[in-house]
Amino acid sequence: MCGIIGYVGGKKAAPILINGLKRLEYRGYDSAGMVTIDKNGANRFRVVGRVQNLDKAVSGLDLNMTCGIAHTRWATHGKPTQLNAHPHSDSRERFFVVHNGIIENHSKLRAQLESEGVVFTSETDTEVLVHLIDKLHETNLESAVEKTLQLVEGTFGIAVVCADEPSKIVCGRRGSPIVLGVGNQEMFVASDVSAIVQYTDQVIYLEDNEMAIVTPNDYQIRTLDNKPIARETLQIDWNLEEEGMGTFPHYMLKEIFEQSTTVENAMRGRVMLNEGSSMLGGLQSKIDQIKKLKKIVIVSCGTSYHAGMVGRCIFEQLTDISVDVELASEFRYRKLRLDETTGVLAISQSGETADTLAAIREARRKGALTIGLVNVVGSTIARETDVGVYCHAGPEIGVASTKIFVSQLVILNLMALLIGRYQSISLSEGVDLLRAMGEIPRQIQHILSRASVLEDLARQYYKVSSFLFIGRQLHYPVALEGALKLKEISYIHAEGYAAGEMKHGPISLIDAQFPTMAVVTRDATYEKMVSNIQEIRARSGPVIAIATEGDLHIADVADAVVYIPDTHELLQPILSVIPLQLFSYYCALYRGCEIDKPRNLAKSVTVE
Ligand code: G6P
């Protein structure tokens, strides 16, 4: 949520900053800005809208300065206007700040500063930071930033420059990530590695309540109460090739089509077919404790929460452990009774979602074992959990999550199988599941080869104003995920429902203009689902069924059928979600929506 990039070195800063912002734009994109500085002063540009507007605003200008900071904003305090865009500055334009997070005591600080005569130019919470830095500046920028950060409550990832100290960036972190990139006589500062990975693979993550003083050839890290920290650089493994769109018109479509590879990557080196089990190196150090867990609570948000709901069914089937799944934003405020017999499993693509992070911190405080299932390597949740497993799915750029969902489902199966094989799952049950998993990549390709079926259906339905998605058991979260995808990228109102709840409300909405997508694969609840579909049809509601290949009966019941291959029951959601992703994509396409950057959303939600 909001993106930060900073550069100090020997090259022109402006193109590096703009490039970095383009890579960060998936984090927030309602306004953008940058400032470059040298001993003669500062050049600041701020625009409403996309980074390309900023690019246009500076094109043709000869910006030679070799130090600067930039920001892409997702508005929290104040509308997306030029004045609210970052970087913010003091009245003399000496200090400049970009900020991610929320300064919770900003009103009090603002009132105090205003009473001292400071004139504010924006409605943001961020602006108090820069006026405080100006007010508290005596000897150097770092001590002014340090004193300022001691006064603020809330969360921040910040980068600050001062025109009087033009080869220096000072940054700080509490709650919002900041990473330093070490180059050859140049340094980078960013809110996530994707902004700097094209320039260096040597990075250092700041921890909470730390700041860094960054100059072209050096960096010093210290705590906000001035204790020096020694930290080695980490080498990151990020393939830039994976980041381009290739021949696809949108990242979302590219990521949907990558899903057979995503599944292979999630399985690679982890399947022990002969033992009917899995090998997850990241859990090994605590495996004895994991085997004895009495309870697992899965915490997550958004699409990762839907993966968690599927995960509950998987753990229930494969292990003897009781499992709860909770929205991280609710879990963190509950009165929790946790101890070392409870595992709290945080599922997160970004590894930075504020509520999920807060949930695992709370769980740790209470003595639970924390486990991460994260995609972004080195992210905060990955670092702060006791043990964990990576998705290894590469960068996911489209705001609407697709390939990470299937990756999470594969790994949840592998995790549960690992535990279940120490409990009541037999060798042959384990082998059956793994054999079926081995077929999934090919089955995904088969579904994708018929994407045009979903495109045709989308052409038929994209003008409707509401859609219902229903499913049971493992397919209930898939229905929720289908509805989430449709609403987030096409802005069609969509609701996901457990099919058994149909008669408790949503059926009153059904008519010829209110279609339903029903996930009705061959499983124990098949007959009940068919009855629900008939109830909808009896009220003239059109129904599209996602059904198992070979199920001819369903074609008599539904208006349209999308077939998916048969697989092990626990793996069915991996296949059944793909037609729903495609359907949403094509509806959004026909409606002319900005598919990769839907309005008001951000890929990484780092504020509560
Ligand atoms: C945002 C994204 C979703 C994502 C959710 C949770 O809402 O737009 O795609 O599912 O955050 O993010 P996480 O990174 O924790 O999985």
XYZ file of C-alpha atoms and ligand atoms in Angstrom:
624
model
C 0.000 0.000 0.000
C 1.852 3.067 -1.300
C 5.316 2.516 -2.714
C 8.629 4.160 -1.882
C 11.873 4.286 -3.812
C 14.998 6.332 -3.096
C 18.362 6.580 -4.849
C 21.717 8.053 -3.949
C 24.811 7.434 -6.057
C 26.591 8.648 -9.159
C 23.821 8.314 -11.749
C 20.886 10.566 -12.561
C 18.268 9.740 -9.938
C 15.094 10.674 -11.876
C 14.937 7.764 -14.370
C 15.801 5.270 -11.626
C 13.045 6.655 -9.423
C 10.436 6.624 -12.198
C 11.397 3.080 -13.134
C 11.145 1.970 -9.537
C 7.747 3.609 -9.169
C 6.465 1.787 -12.240
C 7.397 -1.490 -10.594
C 5.746 -0.425 -7.360
C 2.571 0.857 -8.918
C 0.668 -2.302 -8.020
C 0.910 -1.167 -4.391
C -1.112 2.009 -4.914
C -1.703 4.280 -7.830
C -3.886 7.263 -7.209
C -1.089 9.840 -7.291
C 2.670 9.901 -7.573
C 5.563 12.211 -6.902
C 9.305 12.558 -6.638
C 11.964 14.972 -5.552
C 15.596 15.115 -6.622
C 18.135 17.223 -4.774
C 21.622 18.641 -5.024
C 23.515 21.425 -3.341
C 21.624 24.028 -5.359
C 18.232 22.939 -4.128
C 15.411 20.580 -4.975
C 13.131 19.722 -7.878
C 9.801 18.296 -6.834
C 7.041 16.968 -9.112
C 3.684 15.629 -8.016
C 0.782 14.421 -10.134
C -2.650 12.932 -9.707
C -3.110 9.499 -11.266
C -0.596 7.047 -12.603
C 3.199 7.068 -12.653
C 3.027 7.582 -16.414
C 1.658 11.083 -15.683
C 4.741 11.768 -13.581
C 6.917 10.368 -16.333
C 5.261 12.791 -18.795
C 5.642 15.721 -16.384
C 9.421 15.283 -16.225
C 10.071 14.126 -19.769
C 12.366 16.484 -21.663
C 13.664 18.056 -18.449
C 17.355 17.634 -17.808
C 17.328 16.434 -14.224
C 20.970 15.792 -13.368
C 20.611 15.343 -9.661
C 21.957 12.092 -8.251
C 19.888 11.787 -5.100
C 16.120 11.621 -4.684
C 13.046 9.921 -3.296
C 9.707 9.054 -4.907
C 6.313 7.691 -3.963
C 3.166 6.181 -5.431
C 0.177 6.774 -3.212
C -2.889 4.871 -2.066
C -4.854 7.561 -0.274
C -5.695 7.142 3.403
C -5.892 10.737 4.702
C -7.100 13.201 2.093
C -8.242 12.715 -1.484
C -5.829 11.910 -4.306
C -4.869 15.488 -5.194
C -1.574 17.042 -6.165
C -1.221 18.729 -2.789
C -1.824 15.471 -0.941
C 0.691 13.563 -3.077
C 4.131 12.807 -1.625
C 6.910 13.930 -1.205
C 5.764 16.450 1.379
C 7.991 19.317 2.351
C 8.444 22.062 4.921
C 7.581 25.640 3.925
C 11.150 26.439 2.787
C 11.354 23.244 0.724
C 14.525 21.992 2.439
C 13.217 18.693 3.783
C 11.198 16.131 1.841
C 9.431 13.042 3.151
C 7.728 10.057 1.549
C 5.740 7.861 3.896
C 3.803 4.608 3.942
C 1.595 3.809 6.930
C -0.578 5.946 9.185
C 0.525 8.482 11.794
C -2.198 7.938 14.362
C -1.479 10.991 16.533
C -1.221 13.311 13.553
C -4.189 15.505 14.579
C -2.614 16.319 17.928
C 0.795 16.951 16.375
C -0.743 19.069 13.642
C -2.684 21.214 16.115
C 0.482 21.767 18.110
C 2.507 22.738 15.031
C -0.268 25.011 13.741
C -0.398 26.780 17.100
C 3.307 27.465 16.596
C 2.591 29.069 13.225
C 3.306 26.192 10.849
C 1.136 26.337 7.717
C 0.028 22.966 6.352
C -0.611 22.533 2.650
C -2.148 19.050 2.581
C -4.753 16.994 4.408
C -2.358 14.110 4.956
C -1.152 12.610 8.202
C 2.337 12.501 6.632
C 2.855 16.245 6.522
C 3.365 16.471 10.300
C 6.548 14.426 9.866
C 8.264 16.914 7.626
C 7.356 19.922 9.756
C 8.603 18.138 12.855
C 11.868 17.273 11.109
C 12.251 20.931 10.138
C 11.486 22.060 13.671
C 13.807 19.548 15.362
C 16.714 19.860 12.928
C 19.876 21.066 14.616
C 23.031 19.265 13.552
C 22.073 16.759 10.913
C 19.138 15.098 9.191
C 19.410 11.770 11.010
C 19.052 13.215 14.476
C 16.059 15.315 13.368
C 14.406 12.191 11.913
C 15.236 10.189 15.033
C 13.673 12.816 17.323
C 10.620 13.056 15.071
C 10.021 9.324 14.958
C 10.163 9.178 18.732
C 7.177 11.531 18.846
C 4.893 9.724 16.436
C 2.431 6.932 17.089
C 1.233 4.575 14.396
C 3.020 2.966 11.500
C 5.586 4.244 9.096
C 8.057 3.343 6.448
C 9.689 6.642 5.521
C 12.472 8.060 3.426
C 13.688 11.608 3.982
C 16.094 13.886 2.145
C 17.387 17.377 2.884
C 18.601 19.799 0.225
C 21.399 20.929 2.581
C 22.753 17.362 2.873
C 22.312 16.285 -0.736
C 24.050 12.894 -0.737
C 22.079 11.275 1.996
C 18.754 9.512 2.489
C 17.510 8.767 5.982
C 14.842 6.130 6.320
C 12.974 4.493 9.149
C 10.499 1.742 9.750
C 7.751 0.755 12.135
C 5.083 -1.483 10.676
C 5.669 -0.603 6.996
C 8.541 -2.333 5.238
C 11.750 -0.639 4.147
C 14.554 -2.405 2.339
C 17.996 -1.051 1.421
C 19.702 -2.090 -1.810
C 23.487 -2.033 -1.993
C 24.990 -1.261 -5.397
C 28.389 -0.281 -6.690
C 28.950 3.181 -5.195
C 25.204 3.658 -5.117
C 22.450 2.799 -2.688
C 18.719 2.297 -2.984
C 15.879 2.526 -0.507
C 12.499 0.958 -1.232
C 9.296 -0.305 0.269
C 9.795 -3.617 -1.493
C 12.507 -5.316 -3.459
C 10.639 -5.332 -6.750
C 11.522 -1.616 -7.118
C 15.277 -2.188 -6.953
C 15.843 -5.753 -8.046
C 16.836 -4.651 -11.537
C 19.781 -2.727 -10.057
C 21.049 -4.979 -7.265
C 20.427 -8.330 -5.623
C 22.148 -7.312 -2.363
C 19.569 -6.113 0.130
C 19.100 -5.395 3.816
C 15.704 -5.334 5.473
C 15.102 -2.869 8.275
C 13.264 -4.248 11.292
C 10.624 -2.321 13.220
C 11.904 0.674 15.194
C 15.067 0.925 13.155
C 16.392 3.660 10.919
C 19.193 3.844 8.385
C 21.469 6.585 7.149
C 22.273 5.886 3.527
C 25.022 7.517 1.437
C 26.463 6.386 -1.927
C 29.145 4.171 -0.381
C 27.804 3.387 3.026
C 24.831 2.642 5.220
C 24.443 2.729 8.956
C 21.562 1.061 10.708
C 20.519 1.923 14.235
C 17.521 1.649 16.475
C 15.270 4.640 16.942
C 16.908 5.091 20.345
C 20.325 5.248 18.722
C 21.824 1.801 19.290
C 23.959 0.701 16.332
C 22.905 -2.454 14.498
C 25.249 -4.608 12.433
C 23.429 -6.456 9.678
C 24.772 -8.393 6.735
C 23.342 -8.024 3.244
C 21.110 -10.775 1.893
C 21.254 -11.983 -1.680
C 17.823 -12.155 -3.235
C 16.840 -14.567 -5.909
C 14.321 -12.835 -8.146
C 14.065 -13.526 -11.804
C 13.325 -10.318 -13.687
C 12.067 -12.311 -16.653
C 9.153 -13.415 -14.493
C 8.074 -9.825 -14.084
C 7.327 -8.889 -17.693
C 3.896 -9.398 -19.239
C 5.318 -11.331 -22.180
C 2.704 -11.658 -24.896
C -0.230 -11.311 -22.506
C -2.305 -8.116 -22.483
C -2.542 -8.103 -18.678
C -0.569 -9.477 -15.758
C -3.705 -11.120 -14.434
C -4.143 -13.219 -17.582
C -0.442 -14.057 -17.616
C -0.623 -15.161 -13.992
C -3.748 -17.263 -14.620
C -1.911 -18.978 -17.476
C 1.168 -19.559 -15.320
C -0.732 -21.703 -12.880
C 0.429 -25.103 -14.048
C 4.012 -23.925 -13.512
C 3.034 -22.397 -10.179
C 1.790 -25.775 -9.018
C 4.977 -27.477 -10.213
C 7.060 -24.896 -8.347
C 5.053 -25.398 -5.171
C 5.641 -29.173 -5.370
C 9.254 -29.147 -6.540
C 11.531 -31.098 -4.205
C 8.743 -31.483 -1.665
C 6.937 -34.656 -2.766
C 8.067 -37.987 -1.260
C 5.943 -40.354 -3.295
C 7.409 -43.569 -1.881
C 6.584 -42.465 1.631
C 3.238 -40.963 0.718
C 4.391 -37.802 2.454
C 6.049 -34.453 1.868
C 9.299 -32.778 2.776
C 8.992 -29.153 3.856
C 12.424 -28.011 4.983
C 11.112 -24.799 6.514
C 9.046 -26.732 9.089
C 11.774 -29.196 10.033
C 13.227 -27.321 12.999
C 9.881 -27.501 14.856
C 8.479 -30.730 13.452
C 8.265 -32.424 16.866
C 6.179 -29.565 18.214
C 4.062 -29.447 15.032
C 3.237 -33.163 15.265
C 1.868 -32.632 18.761
C -0.221 -29.538 18.051
C -3.764 -29.798 19.390
C -5.080 -26.930 17.349
C -4.187 -24.841 14.331
C -5.635 -21.386 13.730
C -5.237 -20.139 10.186
C -5.118 -16.329 9.913
C -5.177 -14.380 6.660
C -6.992 -11.753 4.576
C -8.605 -11.521 1.135
C -7.828 -14.343 -1.254
C -5.371 -15.807 1.259
C -8.301 -16.090 3.686
C -10.235 -18.111 1.127
C -7.194 -20.381 0.758
C -7.240 -20.696 4.551
C -10.893 -21.784 4.447
C -10.025 -24.517 1.953
C -7.046 -25.309 4.193
C -9.340 -25.978 7.123
C -11.174 -28.695 5.147
C -7.834 -30.150 4.026
C -6.402 -30.270 7.562
C -9.640 -31.741 8.870
C -9.433 -34.559 6.326
C -5.722 -35.276 6.605
C -4.837 -34.621 10.249
C -6.243 -35.207 13.709
C -5.776 -31.547 14.611
C -8.745 -29.279 15.072
C -8.548 -26.234 12.813
C -10.078 -22.768 12.941
C -9.747 -20.179 10.236
C -10.015 -16.515 11.087
C -9.840 -13.202 9.323
C -6.610 -11.721 10.642
C -8.317 -8.363 11.193
C -10.778 -10.028 13.608
C -8.398 -12.507 15.215
C -5.987 -9.842 16.391
C -8.630 -8.174 18.571
C -10.116 -11.341 20.034
C -9.557 -12.558 23.570
C -7.299 -15.435 22.693
C -6.343 -18.475 24.679
C -3.241 -19.752 22.949
C -0.238 -21.734 24.124
C 2.514 -23.880 22.648
C -0.006 -26.586 21.711
C -1.594 -24.170 19.207
C -0.067 -23.381 15.848
C -1.046 -20.099 14.210
C -0.605 -20.395 10.467
C -0.369 -17.052 8.652
C -1.112 -17.237 4.924
C 0.010 -14.222 2.924
C 1.182 -13.606 -0.608
C 3.036 -10.395 0.215
C 4.121 -11.310 3.715
C 3.402 -7.688 4.639
C -0.360 -7.494 5.227
C -0.736 -5.390 8.370
C -3.521 -7.387 9.997
C -1.903 -10.764 9.331
C 1.386 -9.502 10.723
C -0.319 -8.128 13.822
C -2.133 -11.451 14.265
C 1.069 -13.480 14.336
C 2.725 -11.003 16.668
C -0.199 -11.394 19.040
C -0.023 -15.187 18.696
C 3.694 -15.180 19.521
C 3.124 -13.028 22.561
C 0.641 -15.619 23.787
C 3.142 -18.447 23.282
C 1.697 -20.117 20.169
C 3.934 -21.580 17.484
C 3.750 -19.297 14.444
C 3.966 -20.762 10.953
C 4.155 -18.776 7.719
C 2.891 -19.665 4.253
C 4.247 -16.743 2.273
C 5.244 -15.963 -1.298
C 7.586 -12.988 -0.987
C 10.938 -14.226 0.252
C 12.381 -12.222 3.126
C 9.098 -10.376 3.796
C 8.198 -9.411 7.348
C 5.827 -12.308 8.019
C 8.400 -14.727 6.606
C 10.999 -13.308 8.961
C 8.823 -13.081 12.033
C 7.205 -16.524 12.035
C 8.938 -19.373 13.890
C 8.883 -21.657 10.851
C 7.418 -21.491 7.380
C 7.076 -22.546 3.791
C 7.474 -20.388 0.704
C 5.198 -20.602 -2.339
C 8.126 -20.009 -4.727
C 5.570 -18.704 -7.229
C 7.583 -15.674 -8.368
C 6.172 -12.158 -8.346
C 2.396 -11.742 -8.592
C 1.725 -8.292 -10.055
C -2.001 -8.265 -10.883
C -3.821 -6.845 -7.863
C -6.377 -9.650 -7.993
C -4.572 -12.713 -6.676
C -4.780 -15.833 -8.851
C -1.698 -18.009 -9.110
C -0.821 -17.581 -5.456
C -4.201 -19.021 -4.440
C -3.505 -22.305 -6.234
C 0.028 -22.348 -4.897
C -1.278 -21.892 -1.350
C -3.729 -24.769 -1.848
C -0.989 -27.115 -3.046
C 1.198 -26.279 -0.060
C -1.666 -26.588 2.415
C -2.173 -30.118 1.101
C 1.534 -30.869 1.472
C 1.631 -29.419 4.995
C -1.423 -31.326 6.151
C -0.119 -34.518 4.567
C 3.229 -34.141 6.323
C 1.446 -33.928 9.676
C -1.263 -36.443 8.789
C 1.277 -39.151 7.944
C 2.480 -39.011 11.567
C -1.180 -39.419 12.577
C -3.903 -41.493 10.946
C -3.263 -41.083 7.200
C -2.071 -44.326 5.625
C 0.728 -44.726 3.118
C -1.713 -45.527 0.323
C -3.892 -42.504 1.105
C -0.782 -40.312 0.973
C 0.375 -41.857 -2.290
C -3.080 -41.396 -3.854
C -3.121 -37.713 -2.990
C 0.408 -37.134 -4.305
C -0.260 -39.060 -7.520
C -3.335 -36.929 -8.133
C -1.287 -33.810 -7.379
C 1.226 -34.842 -10.008
C -1.571 -34.713 -12.588
C -2.720 -31.225 -11.653
C -0.351 -29.182 -13.871
C -1.499 -31.051 -16.983
C -5.141 -30.731 -15.912
C -4.721 -26.987 -15.429
C -3.327 -26.695 -18.946
C -6.343 -28.578 -20.216
C -8.716 -26.092 -18.540
C -6.697 -23.155 -19.863
C -6.777 -24.546 -23.390
C -10.537 -24.006 -23.280
C -10.432 -20.457 -21.939
C -12.564 -19.343 -24.897
C -15.572 -21.084 -23.283
C -15.296 -18.644 -20.391
C -14.740 -15.759 -22.766
C -18.002 -16.653 -24.550
C -19.879 -16.874 -21.266
C -18.449 -13.538 -20.155
C -19.641 -11.968 -23.426
C -23.117 -13.250 -22.615
C -23.174 -12.076 -18.997
C -20.873 -9.059 -18.588
C -23.732 -6.563 -18.562
C -25.533 -8.018 -15.536
C -25.451 -6.011 -12.353
C -25.293 -8.888 -9.843
C -23.972 -12.427 -9.700
C -24.322 -15.183 -7.130
C -21.635 -17.836 -6.570
C -22.503 -20.978 -4.636
C -20.662 -24.082 -3.500
C -20.471 -26.509 -0.607
C -17.614 -27.775 1.577
C -14.308 -27.256 -0.257
C -16.149 -25.347 -2.964
C -17.762 -22.853 -0.610
C -14.495 -20.883 -0.313
C -14.092 -21.275 -4.079
C -17.512 -19.615 -4.493
C -16.364 -16.802 -2.195
C -13.177 -16.442 -4.215
C -15.119 -16.402 -7.515
C -17.351 -13.619 -6.183
C -14.336 -11.685 -4.884
C -12.558 -11.908 -8.248
C -15.626 -10.717 -10.150
C -16.365 -7.772 -7.879
C -12.780 -6.607 -7.492
C -11.892 -6.370 -11.169
C -15.198 -5.971 -13.040
C -17.142 -4.029 -10.350
C -20.144 -6.320 -10.846
C -21.826 -6.855 -7.500
C -21.188 -10.471 -6.574
C -21.906 -12.583 -3.529
C -20.450 -15.910 -2.570
C -22.667 -18.189 -0.540
C -22.630 -21.630 0.981
C -25.284 -23.293 -1.169
C -27.088 -24.580 1.915
C -27.731 -20.977 2.956
C -29.524 -20.176 -0.309
C -32.955 -20.605 1.174
C -32.046 -18.366 4.110
C -31.910 -15.192 2.104
C -30.329 -14.947 -1.332
C -33.062 -16.903 -3.073
C -35.293 -13.865 -2.648
C -33.045 -12.012 -5.124
C -33.192 -14.638 -7.839
C -34.868 -13.752 -11.127
C -34.034 -13.896 -14.821
C -31.570 -10.987 -14.450
C -29.668 -12.475 -11.508
C -27.415 -15.316 -12.666
C -25.655 -17.886 -10.497
C -22.350 -19.662 -10.883
C -22.576 -23.038 -9.127
C -19.530 -25.186 -8.385
C -20.995 -28.676 -8.557
C -18.239 -31.238 -8.977
C -18.706 -34.954 -8.296
C -18.387 -35.221 -4.519
C -20.447 -36.096 -1.460
C -22.616 -32.972 -1.772
C -23.333 -33.325 -5.497
C -27.028 -34.213 -5.144
C -27.662 -31.356 -2.733
C -26.017 -28.927 -5.141
C -28.184 -30.179 -7.996
C -31.274 -29.520 -5.878
C -30.091 -25.981 -5.183
C -29.577 -25.395 -8.901
C -33.084 -26.639 -9.604
C -34.481 -24.263 -7.000
C -32.756 -21.372 -8.748
C -33.942 -22.471 -12.187
C -37.504 -22.779 -10.874
C -37.313 -19.037 -10.190
C -36.011 -18.281 -13.696
C -32.451 -17.671 -12.480
C -29.822 -18.535 -15.120
C -27.190 -20.994 -13.861
C -23.664 -21.707 -15.064
C -22.343 -24.935 -13.566
C -18.689 -25.795 -13.015
C -18.863 -29.570 -13.181
C -16.735 -32.697 -13.516
C -15.957 -33.986 -16.998
C -18.280 -36.842 -17.892
C -21.206 -35.494 -15.842
C -23.832 -35.394 -18.583
C -26.767 -35.078 -16.195
C -25.759 -31.561 -15.158
C -26.222 -30.279 -18.710
C -29.966 -30.942 -18.341
C -30.132 -28.914 -15.158
C -27.963 -25.852 -15.839
C -28.068 -23.255 -18.618
C -24.377 -23.690 -19.338
C -21.700 -26.077 -18.109
C -17.957 -25.586 -17.829
C -16.229 -28.921 -17.386
C -13.093 -29.487 -15.356
C -11.106 -32.741 -15.082
C -11.759 -35.135 -12.221
C -9.209 -35.244 -9.410
C -8.786 -36.114 -5.740
C -11.492 -34.353 -3.721
C -8.966 -32.266 -1.745
C -7.431 -30.946 -4.953
C -10.678 -30.031 -6.703
C -10.618 -26.364 -5.614
C -7.308 -25.926 -7.461
C -9.118 -26.768 -10.687
C -12.565 -25.338 -9.997
C -11.271 -21.845 -9.229
C -9.606 -21.424 -12.634
C -12.803 -21.041 -14.721
C -13.996 -18.477 -12.180
C -10.759 -16.483 -12.534
C -11.088 -16.551 -16.321
C -14.749 -15.586 -16.213
C -13.968 -12.536 -14.053
C -11.071 -11.580 -16.280
C -13.162 -11.626 -19.446
C -16.123 -9.830 -17.813
C -13.731 -7.064 -16.728
C -12.237 -6.990 -20.216
C -15.655 -6.573 -21.878
C -16.563 -3.885 -19.379
C -13.383 -1.965 -20.220
C -12.010 -2.083 -16.667
C -8.412 -1.494 -15.600
C -7.839 -5.162 -14.874
C -4.415 -5.153 -13.222
C -5.074 -2.064 -11.148
C -8.708 -2.015 -10.082
C -9.980 1.177 -8.516
C -9.415 1.717 -4.799
C -7.495 -1.532 -4.325
C -3.842 -2.218 -3.608
C -1.841 -5.398 -3.850
C -0.239 -5.112 -0.481
C -2.367 -3.754 2.356
C 0.106 -2.489 4.907
C -2.313 -0.375 6.925
C -5.155 -1.637 9.100
C -5.142 -7.374 -0.859
C -4.915 -7.946 -2.237
C -5.477 -9.357 -2.311
C -4.873 -10.219 -1.213
C -5.049 -9.588 0.170
C -4.215 -10.310 1.213
O -6.499 -7.180 -0.648
O -5.526 -7.125 -3.220
O -5.179 -9.912 -3.576
O -5.477 -11.477 -1.231
O -4.596 -8.240 0.155
O -2.868 -10.130 0.916
P -1.708 -11.123 1.287
O -0.495 -10.495 0.666
O -1.622 -11.124 2.792
O -2.026 -12.455 0.747
